[in-house]
Amino acid sequence: MKFRLQIILVNVCRLFVGITFVASGMAKTLDPAGMEHKLLAYLRSWNVFTWTEDTSWLTAMVLTLATIEFLLGIWLLIGMRRRFTTICTALATLLFTLLTIYIYIVSPVPDCGCFGDAIKLSHGETLLKNIVLLALCIPLVVWPLKIIPLLRRKSYWLPSLYAVAFVLACGIYSSNRIPLVDFTSYVPGYAFTAAMEGQYGEKGIEDAFNFAVLDTASNDITPDVIQAQGYTFLVLSANLDQADYSVSDRINEIYRRSQEIADCRFFFLTASDSAAFARWKDRAAAEYTTNQIGRAHV
């Protein structure tokens, strides 16, 4: 009876911890940009690695973390390399727990980003989650061989290969194109007016008012952008000093065509400051006036 209870306990713990690690890795894989924002917030709070605004470095770090979490979760669920997997999972959980304790005390970022933007937890909820996971790891480390394997040892390489290929393929695609799953509120079809009226609940109201567009004189032009009738062309650039000037002619062409269409608006939105605006307009020979240039804040 005692032996059976140990087997049941270990495999129940293995299921919960494995699913959590897979879900965490999956969330970062499907929407790496969400975790990149969290990671950059950590680095900025510690005043290190200012060069990480180069998103390629951030993407590589996020995909590495996602691959490790996803692999450990898959190995636990399948029962692969039981001693090695359980020890690595327990050490990773311990590290996350220590980090969470620091976040709970110091609060350097709004949320930990454990699940990217898919699931947002408070610092207290995150700490509780990691403490529970750490407790669930204890039976796994004590009795690793009681984990029931689902594959033969000769087949271990196959799920590992598929897991890594899945994480890298989805992560790279989502980093360079629209994410496969957008966990933010601003998905296609999102209606700002409906959100402001409370049709999406309290969270929808908060997200709607977190989006703001200011012109070069710091006037709020958000209604002009989101409530305009007809067609609206938006050109977005997060950092004008890192923008590619080779596309400036194409942007000017879009602007000229927008002026030929009735009920058509054109806006060039960026998070850069006024000095960067001026440098861009000069080097890009921008034809659009300051009325079409604004700063977006989300």
Short mmCIF file of N, CA, C and O in Angstrom, two decimals, residues 81-199:
data_model
loop_
_atom_site.label_atom_id
_atom_site.label_comp_id
_atom_site.label_asym_id
_atom_site.label_seq_id
_atom_site.Cartn_x
_atom_site.Cartn_y
_atom_site.Cartn_z
N ARG A 81 14.68 10.37 -18.70
CA ARG A 81 15.84 10.73 -17.88
C ARG A 81 15.40 11.17 -16.49
O ARG A 81 15.65 12.30 -16.06
N ARG A 82 14.77 10.28 -15.77
CA ARG A 82 14.01 10.64 -14.57
C ARG A 82 14.85 11.33 -13.49
O ARG A 82 14.43 12.35 -12.93
N ARG A 83 16.04 10.79 -13.18
CA ARG A 83 16.87 11.44 -12.15
C ARG A 83 17.32 12.83 -12.61
O ARG A 83 17.21 13.82 -11.87
N PHE A 84 17.86 12.90 -13.81
CA PHE A 84 18.36 14.17 -14.35
C PHE A 84 17.25 15.20 -14.46
O PHE A 84 17.39 16.37 -14.06
N THR A 85 16.09 14.78 -15.00
CA THR A 85 14.98 15.70 -15.22
C THR A 85 14.42 16.25 -13.92
O THR A 85 14.15 17.45 -13.80
N THR A 86 14.24 15.38 -12.94
CA THR A 86 13.66 15.84 -11.67
C THR A 86 14.59 16.80 -10.94
O THR A 86 14.14 17.80 -10.36
N ILE A 87 15.89 16.54 -10.98
CA ILE A 87 16.86 17.43 -10.32
C ILE A 87 16.89 18.79 -11.01
O ILE A 87 16.84 19.85 -10.36
N CYS A 88 16.93 18.77 -12.35
CA CYS A 88 16.96 20.03 -13.10
C CYS A 88 15.67 20.82 -12.89
O CYS A 88 15.71 22.05 -12.74
N THR A 89 14.55 20.13 -12.87
CA THR A 89 13.27 20.81 -12.65
C THR A 89 13.21 21.43 -11.26
O THR A 89 12.75 22.57 -11.09
N ALA A 90 13.67 20.70 -10.26
CA ALA A 90 13.67 21.22 -8.89
C ALA A 90 14.59 22.43 -8.76
O ALA A 90 14.24 23.42 -8.11
N LEU A 91 15.78 22.37 -9.38
CA LEU A 91 16.71 23.50 -9.33
C LEU A 91 16.13 24.72 -10.03
O LEU A 91 16.26 25.85 -9.54
N ALA A 92 15.49 24.50 -11.19
CA ALA A 92 14.87 25.61 -11.92
C ALA A 92 13.75 26.23 -11.09
O ALA A 92 13.63 27.46 -11.00
N THR A 93 12.94 25.38 -10.46
CA THR A 93 11.84 25.88 -9.62
C THR A 93 12.38 26.64 -8.42
O THR A 93 11.83 27.68 -8.02
N LEU A 94 13.47 26.15 -7.82
CA LEU A 94 14.08 26.85 -6.69
C LEU A 94 14.60 28.22 -7.12
O LEU A 94 14.40 29.22 -6.41
N LEU A 95 15.22 28.27 -8.29
CA LEU A 95 15.72 29.55 -8.80
C LEU A 95 14.58 30.52 -9.05
O LEU A 95 14.66 31.70 -8.67
N PHE A 96 13.49 30.03 -9.66
CA PHE A 96 12.33 30.89 -9.91
C PHE A 96 11.72 31.37 -8.59
O PHE A 96 11.28 32.51 -8.49
N THR A 97 11.70 30.50 -7.59
CA THR A 97 11.13 30.86 -6.29
C THR A 97 11.96 31.96 -5.62
O THR A 97 11.40 32.93 -5.08
N LEU A 98 13.29 31.82 -5.66
CA LEU A 98 14.15 32.86 -5.08
C LEU A 98 13.97 34.19 -5.80
O LEU A 98 13.92 35.26 -5.17
N LEU A 99 13.85 34.13 -7.13
CA LEU A 99 13.62 35.35 -7.90
C LEU A 99 12.27 35.96 -7.53
O LEU A 99 12.15 37.19 -7.41
N THR A 100 11.29 35.11 -7.34
CA THR A 100 9.96 35.59 -6.99
C THR A 100 9.95 36.25 -5.61
O THR A 100 9.24 37.24 -5.39
N ILE A 101 10.71 35.70 -4.68
CA ILE A 101 10.82 36.31 -3.35
C ILE A 101 11.40 37.72 -3.48
O ILE A 101 10.92 38.67 -2.85
N TYR A 102 12.44 37.85 -4.31
CA TYR A 102 13.04 39.17 -4.55
C TYR A 102 12.01 40.13 -5.16
O TYR A 102 11.90 41.29 -4.73
N ILE A 103 11.25 39.64 -6.15
CA ILE A 103 10.25 40.48 -6.80
C ILE A 103 9.17 40.88 -5.80
O ILE A 103 8.70 42.03 -5.79
N TYR A 104 8.77 39.94 -4.93
CA TYR A 104 7.72 40.21 -3.95
C TYR A 104 8.17 41.30 -2.97
O TYR A 104 7.37 42.16 -2.57
N ILE A 105 9.46 41.30 -2.62
CA ILE A 105 9.98 42.27 -1.63
C ILE A 105 10.28 43.61 -2.28
O ILE A 105 9.89 44.67 -1.79
N VAL A 106 10.99 43.58 -3.41
CA VAL A 106 11.48 44.81 -4.04
C VAL A 106 10.49 45.38 -5.05
O VAL A 106 10.42 46.59 -5.25
N SER A 107 9.73 44.50 -5.73
CA SER A 107 8.75 44.88 -6.76
C SER A 107 9.38 45.71 -7.88
O SER A 107 8.95 46.84 -8.15
N PRO A 108 10.40 45.16 -8.59
CA PRO A 108 11.05 45.91 -9.65
C PRO A 108 10.23 45.98 -10.93
O PRO A 108 10.45 46.85 -11.77
N VAL A 109 9.28 45.05 -11.12
CA VAL A 109 8.44 45.00 -12.32
C VAL A 109 6.99 44.78 -11.90
O VAL A 109 6.73 44.26 -10.81
N PRO A 110 6.02 45.15 -12.75
CA PRO A 110 4.61 44.99 -12.39
C PRO A 110 4.21 43.53 -12.16
O PRO A 110 3.44 43.23 -11.26
N ASP A 111 4.69 42.60 -13.01
CA ASP A 111 4.42 41.18 -12.80
C ASP A 111 5.62 40.39 -13.31
O ASP A 111 6.43 40.88 -14.09
N CYS A 112 5.71 39.13 -12.86
CA CYS A 112 6.93 38.35 -13.10
C CYS A 112 7.12 37.96 -14.55
O CYS A 112 8.24 37.76 -15.01
N GLY A 113 6.02 37.80 -15.30
CA GLY A 113 6.14 37.37 -16.69
C GLY A 113 6.35 35.88 -16.83
O GLY A 113 6.84 35.42 -17.88
N CYS A 114 5.97 35.10 -15.82
CA CYS A 114 6.15 33.64 -15.88
C CYS A 114 5.49 33.04 -17.10
O CYS A 114 6.01 32.11 -17.73
N PHE A 115 4.30 33.55 -17.44
CA PHE A 115 3.56 33.05 -18.58
C PHE A 115 3.45 34.12 -19.67
O PHE A 115 2.47 34.15 -20.42
N GLY A 116 4.47 34.99 -19.77
CA GLY A 116 4.42 36.05 -20.76
C GLY A 116 3.24 36.96 -20.48
O GLY A 116 2.96 37.34 -19.34
N ASP A 117 2.50 37.30 -21.56
CA ASP A 117 1.29 38.10 -21.40
C ASP A 117 0.04 37.23 -21.36
O ASP A 117 -1.08 37.75 -21.31
N ALA A 118 0.21 35.90 -21.40
CA ALA A 118 -0.94 34.99 -21.43
C ALA A 118 -1.70 35.01 -20.11
O ALA A 118 -2.92 35.10 -20.08
N ILE A 119 -0.97 34.89 -19.00
CA ILE A 119 -1.58 34.89 -17.67
C ILE A 119 -0.79 35.84 -16.80
O ILE A 119 0.41 35.67 -16.62
N LYS A 120 -1.45 36.85 -16.28
CA LYS A 120 -0.77 37.82 -15.43
C LYS A 120 -1.14 37.56 -13.97
O LYS A 120 -2.32 37.51 -13.61
N LEU A 121 -0.11 37.34 -13.16
CA LEU A 121 -0.30 37.05 -11.74
C LEU A 121 0.30 38.17 -10.90
O LEU A 121 1.30 38.78 -11.29
N SER A 122 -0.30 38.39 -9.76
CA SER A 122 0.28 39.34 -8.81
C SER A 122 1.54 38.74 -8.21
O SER A 122 1.80 37.53 -8.34
N HIS A 123 2.34 39.56 -7.55
CA HIS A 123 3.57 39.05 -6.93
C HIS A 123 3.25 37.98 -5.88
O HIS A 123 3.96 36.97 -5.78
N GLY A 124 2.19 38.20 -5.11
CA GLY A 124 1.82 37.22 -4.11
C GLY A 124 1.35 35.91 -4.73
O GLY A 124 1.71 34.81 -4.27
N GLU A 125 0.56 35.99 -5.80
CA GLU A 125 0.09 34.79 -6.49
C GLU A 125 1.25 34.03 -7.12
O GLU A 125 1.29 32.79 -7.09
N THR A 126 2.20 34.76 -7.69
CA THR A 126 3.37 34.12 -8.30
C THR A 126 4.21 33.41 -7.25
O THR A 126 4.67 32.28 -7.46
N LEU A 127 4.42 34.06 -6.11
CA LEU A 127 5.19 33.45 -5.03
C LEU A 127 4.50 32.18 -4.52
O LEU A 127 5.16 31.14 -4.32
N LEU A 128 3.20 32.24 -4.34
CA LEU A 128 2.45 31.07 -3.88
C LEU A 128 2.55 29.94 -4.90
O LEU A 128 2.75 28.77 -4.53
N LYS A 129 2.42 30.26 -6.17
CA LYS A 129 2.53 29.25 -7.23
C LYS A 129 3.88 28.55 -7.18
O LYS A 129 3.96 27.31 -7.24
N ASN A 130 4.95 29.32 -7.06
CA ASN A 130 6.29 28.71 -7.05
C ASN A 130 6.56 27.90 -5.78
O ASN A 130 7.26 26.89 -5.84
N ILE A 131 6.00 28.34 -4.66
CA ILE A 131 6.16 27.56 -3.42
C ILE A 131 5.45 26.21 -3.55
O ILE A 131 5.99 25.17 -3.15
N VAL A 132 4.25 26.22 -4.14
CA VAL A 132 3.52 24.97 -4.36
C VAL A 132 4.29 24.07 -5.31
O VAL A 132 4.43 22.85 -5.07
N LEU A 133 4.82 24.64 -6.41
CA LEU A 133 5.59 23.84 -7.36
C LEU A 133 6.84 23.26 -6.71
O LEU A 133 7.22 22.11 -6.96
N LEU A 134 7.48 24.06 -5.87
CA LEU A 134 8.69 23.59 -5.17
C LEU A 134 8.34 22.43 -4.24
O LEU A 134 9.10 21.44 -4.16
N ALA A 135 7.20 22.51 -3.58
CA ALA A 135 6.76 21.41 -2.72
C ALA A 135 6.46 20.16 -3.54
O ALA A 135 6.78 19.04 -3.13
N LEU A 136 5.86 20.35 -4.71
CA LEU A 136 5.56 19.21 -5.58
C LEU A 136 6.82 18.56 -6.14
O LEU A 136 6.80 17.37 -6.51
N CYS A 137 7.91 19.32 -6.21
CA CYS A 137 9.17 18.78 -6.73
C CYS A 137 9.86 17.85 -5.73
O CYS A 137 10.69 17.02 -6.13
N ILE A 138 9.53 17.99 -4.45
CA ILE A 138 10.21 17.18 -3.43
C ILE A 138 10.00 15.68 -3.65
O ILE A 138 10.99 14.92 -3.68
N PRO A 139 8.75 15.20 -3.81
CA PRO A 139 8.59 13.76 -4.07
C PRO A 139 9.30 13.32 -5.36
O PRO A 139 9.78 12.18 -5.44
N LEU A 140 9.35 14.19 -6.35
CA LEU A 140 9.99 13.84 -7.62
C LEU A 140 11.49 13.61 -7.44
O LEU A 140 12.07 12.70 -8.05
N VAL A 141 12.11 14.43 -6.60
CA VAL A 141 13.54 14.29 -6.36
C VAL A 141 13.83 13.10 -5.45
O VAL A 141 14.83 12.38 -5.63
N VAL A 142 12.95 12.85 -4.48
CA VAL A 142 13.16 11.76 -3.53
C VAL A 142 12.95 10.40 -4.20
O VAL A 142 13.71 9.45 -3.98
N TRP A 143 11.89 10.28 -5.02
CA TRP A 143 11.57 8.99 -5.66
C TRP A 143 11.47 9.14 -7.18
O TRP A 143 10.41 8.90 -7.77
N PRO A 144 12.53 9.54 -7.86
CA PRO A 144 12.45 9.77 -9.31
C PRO A 144 12.12 8.51 -10.10
O PRO A 144 11.46 8.58 -11.15
N LEU A 145 12.58 7.36 -9.63
CA LEU A 145 12.38 6.12 -10.38
C LEU A 145 10.95 5.59 -10.26
O LEU A 145 10.60 4.60 -10.92
N LYS A 146 10.12 6.23 -9.44
CA LYS A 146 8.72 5.84 -9.35
C LYS A 146 7.87 6.56 -10.40
O LYS A 146 6.66 6.34 -10.49
N ILE A 147 8.51 7.44 -11.17
CA ILE A 147 7.83 8.06 -12.31
C ILE A 147 7.68 6.98 -13.39
O ILE A 147 8.64 6.32 -13.78
N ILE A 148 6.46 6.80 -13.87
CA ILE A 148 6.19 5.76 -14.88
C ILE A 148 6.54 6.31 -16.27
O ILE A 148 5.91 7.26 -16.75
N PRO A 149 7.57 5.75 -16.92
CA PRO A 149 7.94 6.24 -18.25
C PRO A 149 6.91 5.82 -19.30
O PRO A 149 6.32 4.74 -19.22
N LEU A 150 6.70 6.68 -20.28
CA LEU A 150 5.74 6.39 -21.35
C LEU A 150 6.41 5.96 -22.64
O LEU A 150 5.71 5.57 -23.58
N LEU A 151 7.73 6.07 -22.70
CA LEU A 151 8.47 5.68 -23.90
C LEU A 151 9.67 4.82 -23.52
O LEU A 151 10.16 4.89 -22.39
N ARG A 152 10.14 4.06 -24.47
CA ARG A 152 11.38 3.32 -24.27
C ARG A 152 12.57 4.27 -24.40
O ARG A 152 12.51 5.28 -25.08
N ARG A 153 13.65 3.91 -23.75
CA ARG A 153 14.84 4.76 -23.73
C ARG A 153 15.34 5.08 -25.15
O ARG A 153 15.83 6.17 -25.43
N LYS A 154 15.24 4.10 -26.07
CA LYS A 154 15.74 4.31 -27.43
C LYS A 154 14.96 5.39 -28.18
O LYS A 154 15.44 5.92 -29.18
N SER A 155 13.75 5.70 -27.70
CA SER A 155 12.91 6.68 -28.40
C SER A 155 12.98 8.07 -27.77
O SER A 155 12.24 8.97 -28.18
N TYR A 156 13.83 8.28 -26.78
CA TYR A 156 13.88 9.55 -26.06
C TYR A 156 14.22 10.73 -26.97
O TYR A 156 13.76 11.86 -26.75
N TRP A 157 15.04 10.49 -27.97
CA TRP A 157 15.52 11.59 -28.82
C TRP A 157 14.39 12.22 -29.63
O TRP A 157 14.43 13.42 -29.95
N LEU A 158 13.37 11.43 -29.96
CA LEU A 158 12.32 11.91 -30.87
C LEU A 158 11.48 13.04 -30.26
O LEU A 158 11.36 14.11 -30.88
N PRO A 159 10.89 12.89 -29.06
CA PRO A 159 10.13 14.02 -28.50
C PRO A 159 11.01 15.23 -28.20
O PRO A 159 10.54 16.36 -28.29
N SER A 160 12.27 14.99 -27.85
CA SER A 160 13.18 16.11 -27.60
C SER A 160 13.40 16.91 -28.88
O SER A 160 13.38 18.15 -28.88
N LEU A 161 13.61 16.19 -29.99
CA LEU A 161 13.82 16.86 -31.28
C LEU A 161 12.59 17.65 -31.68
O LEU A 161 12.68 18.82 -32.09
N TYR A 162 11.42 17.04 -31.55
CA TYR A 162 10.18 17.72 -31.92
C TYR A 162 9.92 18.93 -31.02
O TYR A 162 9.44 19.97 -31.48
N ALA A 163 10.23 18.80 -29.73
CA ALA A 163 10.00 19.90 -28.80
C ALA A 163 10.86 21.11 -29.14
O ALA A 163 10.37 22.24 -29.19
N VAL A 164 12.15 20.87 -29.38
CA VAL A 164 13.06 21.96 -29.73
C VAL A 164 12.66 22.59 -31.06
O VAL A 164 12.63 23.82 -31.21
N ALA A 165 12.32 21.75 -32.04
CA ALA A 165 11.92 22.26 -33.36
C ALA A 165 10.65 23.11 -33.25
O ALA A 165 10.53 24.17 -33.88
N PHE A 166 9.70 22.66 -32.42
CA PHE A 166 8.45 23.40 -32.24
C PHE A 166 8.71 24.77 -31.61
O PHE A 166 8.20 25.79 -32.09
N VAL A 167 9.50 24.78 -30.54
CA VAL A 167 9.77 26.04 -29.84
C VAL A 167 10.48 27.03 -30.76
O VAL A 167 10.09 28.20 -30.86
N LEU A 168 11.51 26.57 -31.46
CA LEU A 168 12.28 27.48 -32.31
C LEU A 168 11.46 27.94 -33.50
O LEU A 168 11.48 29.13 -33.86
N ALA A 169 10.71 27.03 -34.14
CA ALA A 169 9.93 27.41 -35.32
C ALA A 169 8.84 28.42 -34.95
O ALA A 169 8.71 29.47 -35.59
N CYS A 170 8.07 28.12 -33.91
CA CYS A 170 6.99 29.03 -33.49
C CYS A 170 7.55 30.35 -32.96
O CYS A 170 7.02 31.42 -33.24
N GLY A 171 8.64 30.25 -32.18
CA GLY A 171 9.22 31.45 -31.59
C GLY A 171 9.79 32.39 -32.64
O GLY A 171 9.57 33.60 -32.59
N ILE A 172 10.55 31.84 -33.58
CA ILE A 172 11.14 32.67 -34.63
C ILE A 172 10.06 33.28 -35.51
O ILE A 172 10.12 34.46 -35.88
N TYR A 173 9.04 32.48 -35.86
CA TYR A 173 7.94 33.00 -36.68
C TYR A 173 7.22 34.14 -35.96
O TYR A 173 6.97 35.20 -36.53
N SER A 174 6.88 33.91 -34.69
CA SER A 174 6.13 34.91 -33.92
C SER A 174 6.95 36.15 -33.64
O SER A 174 6.40 37.23 -33.40
N SER A 175 8.29 36.02 -33.65
CA SER A 175 9.16 37.18 -33.40
C SER A 175 9.27 38.07 -34.63
O SER A 175 9.49 39.27 -34.51
N ASN A 176 9.12 37.47 -35.81
CA ASN A 176 9.30 38.22 -37.05
C ASN A 176 8.00 38.58 -37.73
O ASN A 176 7.99 39.40 -38.64
N ARG A 177 6.91 37.96 -37.29
CA ARG A 177 5.61 38.25 -37.87
C ARG A 177 4.60 38.44 -36.74
O ARG A 177 4.97 38.51 -35.58
N ILE A 178 3.33 38.50 -37.09
CA ILE A 178 2.30 38.61 -36.06
C ILE A 178 2.32 37.33 -35.23
O ILE A 178 2.36 36.23 -35.78
N PRO A 179 2.32 37.43 -33.89
CA PRO A 179 2.37 36.23 -33.05
C PRO A 179 1.25 35.25 -33.40
O PRO A 179 0.14 35.66 -33.76
N LEU A 180 1.54 33.96 -33.28
CA LEU A 180 0.53 32.94 -33.55
C LEU A 180 -0.68 33.10 -32.63
O LEU A 180 -1.81 32.88 -33.04
N VAL A 181 -0.41 33.49 -31.39
CA VAL A 181 -1.48 33.78 -30.43
C VAL A 181 -1.16 35.11 -29.77
O VAL A 181 -0.10 35.26 -29.17
N ASP A 182 -2.04 36.08 -29.91
CA ASP A 182 -1.82 37.40 -29.31
C ASP A 182 -2.53 37.44 -27.97
O ASP A 182 -3.76 37.39 -27.89
N PHE A 183 -1.75 37.51 -26.89
CA PHE A 183 -2.33 37.50 -25.55
C PHE A 183 -2.66 38.89 -25.04
O PHE A 183 -3.14 39.04 -23.92
N THR A 184 -2.37 39.93 -25.83
CA THR A 184 -2.72 41.28 -25.40
C THR A 184 -4.18 41.56 -25.69
O THR A 184 -4.86 40.79 -26.36
N SER A 185 -4.67 42.67 -25.20
CA SER A 185 -6.07 43.03 -25.44
C SER A 185 -6.29 43.53 -26.86
O SER A 185 -7.41 43.47 -27.38
N TYR A 186 -5.22 44.04 -27.50
CA TYR A 186 -5.37 44.72 -28.78
C TYR A 186 -5.28 43.73 -29.94
O TYR A 186 -4.39 43.79 -30.78
N VAL A 187 -6.23 42.80 -29.99
CA VAL A 187 -6.26 41.80 -31.05
C VAL A 187 -7.07 42.34 -32.22
O VAL A 187 -7.82 43.32 -32.06
N PRO A 188 -6.97 41.73 -33.42
CA PRO A 188 -7.81 42.18 -34.54
C PRO A 188 -9.28 42.16 -34.18
O PRO A 188 -9.79 41.20 -33.61
N GLY A 189 -9.97 43.25 -34.50
CA GLY A 189 -11.37 43.37 -34.16
C GLY A 189 -11.63 44.06 -32.84
O GLY A 189 -12.79 44.30 -32.48
N TYR A 190 -10.56 44.41 -32.12
CA TYR A 190 -10.71 45.09 -30.83
C TYR A 190 -11.31 46.48 -31.07
O TYR A 190 -10.84 47.24 -31.92
N ALA A 191 -12.36 46.81 -30.34
CA ALA A 191 -13.04 48.10 -30.49
C ALA A 191 -12.77 48.97 -29.28
O ALA A 191 -13.24 48.67 -28.17
N PHE A 192 -12.02 50.05 -29.47
CA PHE A 192 -11.67 50.94 -28.37
C PHE A 192 -12.92 51.59 -27.77
O PHE A 192 -13.04 51.72 -26.56
N THR A 193 -13.83 52.00 -28.64
CA THR A 193 -15.03 52.67 -28.14
C THR A 193 -15.83 51.75 -27.25
O THR A 193 -16.29 52.13 -26.16
N ALA A 194 -16.00 50.50 -27.69
CA ALA A 194 -16.74 49.52 -26.88
C ALA A 194 -16.03 49.25 -25.57
O ALA A 194 -16.66 49.10 -24.52
N ALA A 195 -14.69 49.20 -25.61
CA ALA A 195 -13.92 48.96 -24.39
C ALA A 195 -14.09 50.11 -23.41
O ALA A 195 -14.25 49.90 -22.20
N MET A 196 -14.04 51.34 -23.92
CA MET A 196 -14.19 52.51 -23.06
C MET A 196 -15.58 52.57 -22.43
O MET A 196 -15.75 53.13 -21.34
N GLU A 197 -16.56 52.00 -23.10
CA GLU A 197 -17.93 51.98 -22.58
C GLU A 197 -18.15 50.83 -21.61
O GLU A 197 -19.25 50.67 -21.09
N GLY A 198 -17.12 50.01 -21.39
CA GLY A 198 -17.22 48.93 -20.41
C GLY A 198 -17.72 47.61 -20.93
O GLY A 198 -18.00 46.69 -20.15
N GLN A 199 -17.81 47.46 -22.26
CA GLN A 199 -18.35 46.22 -22.81
C GLN A 199 -17.38 45.05 -22.67
O GLN A 199 -17.79 43.90 -22.81
#
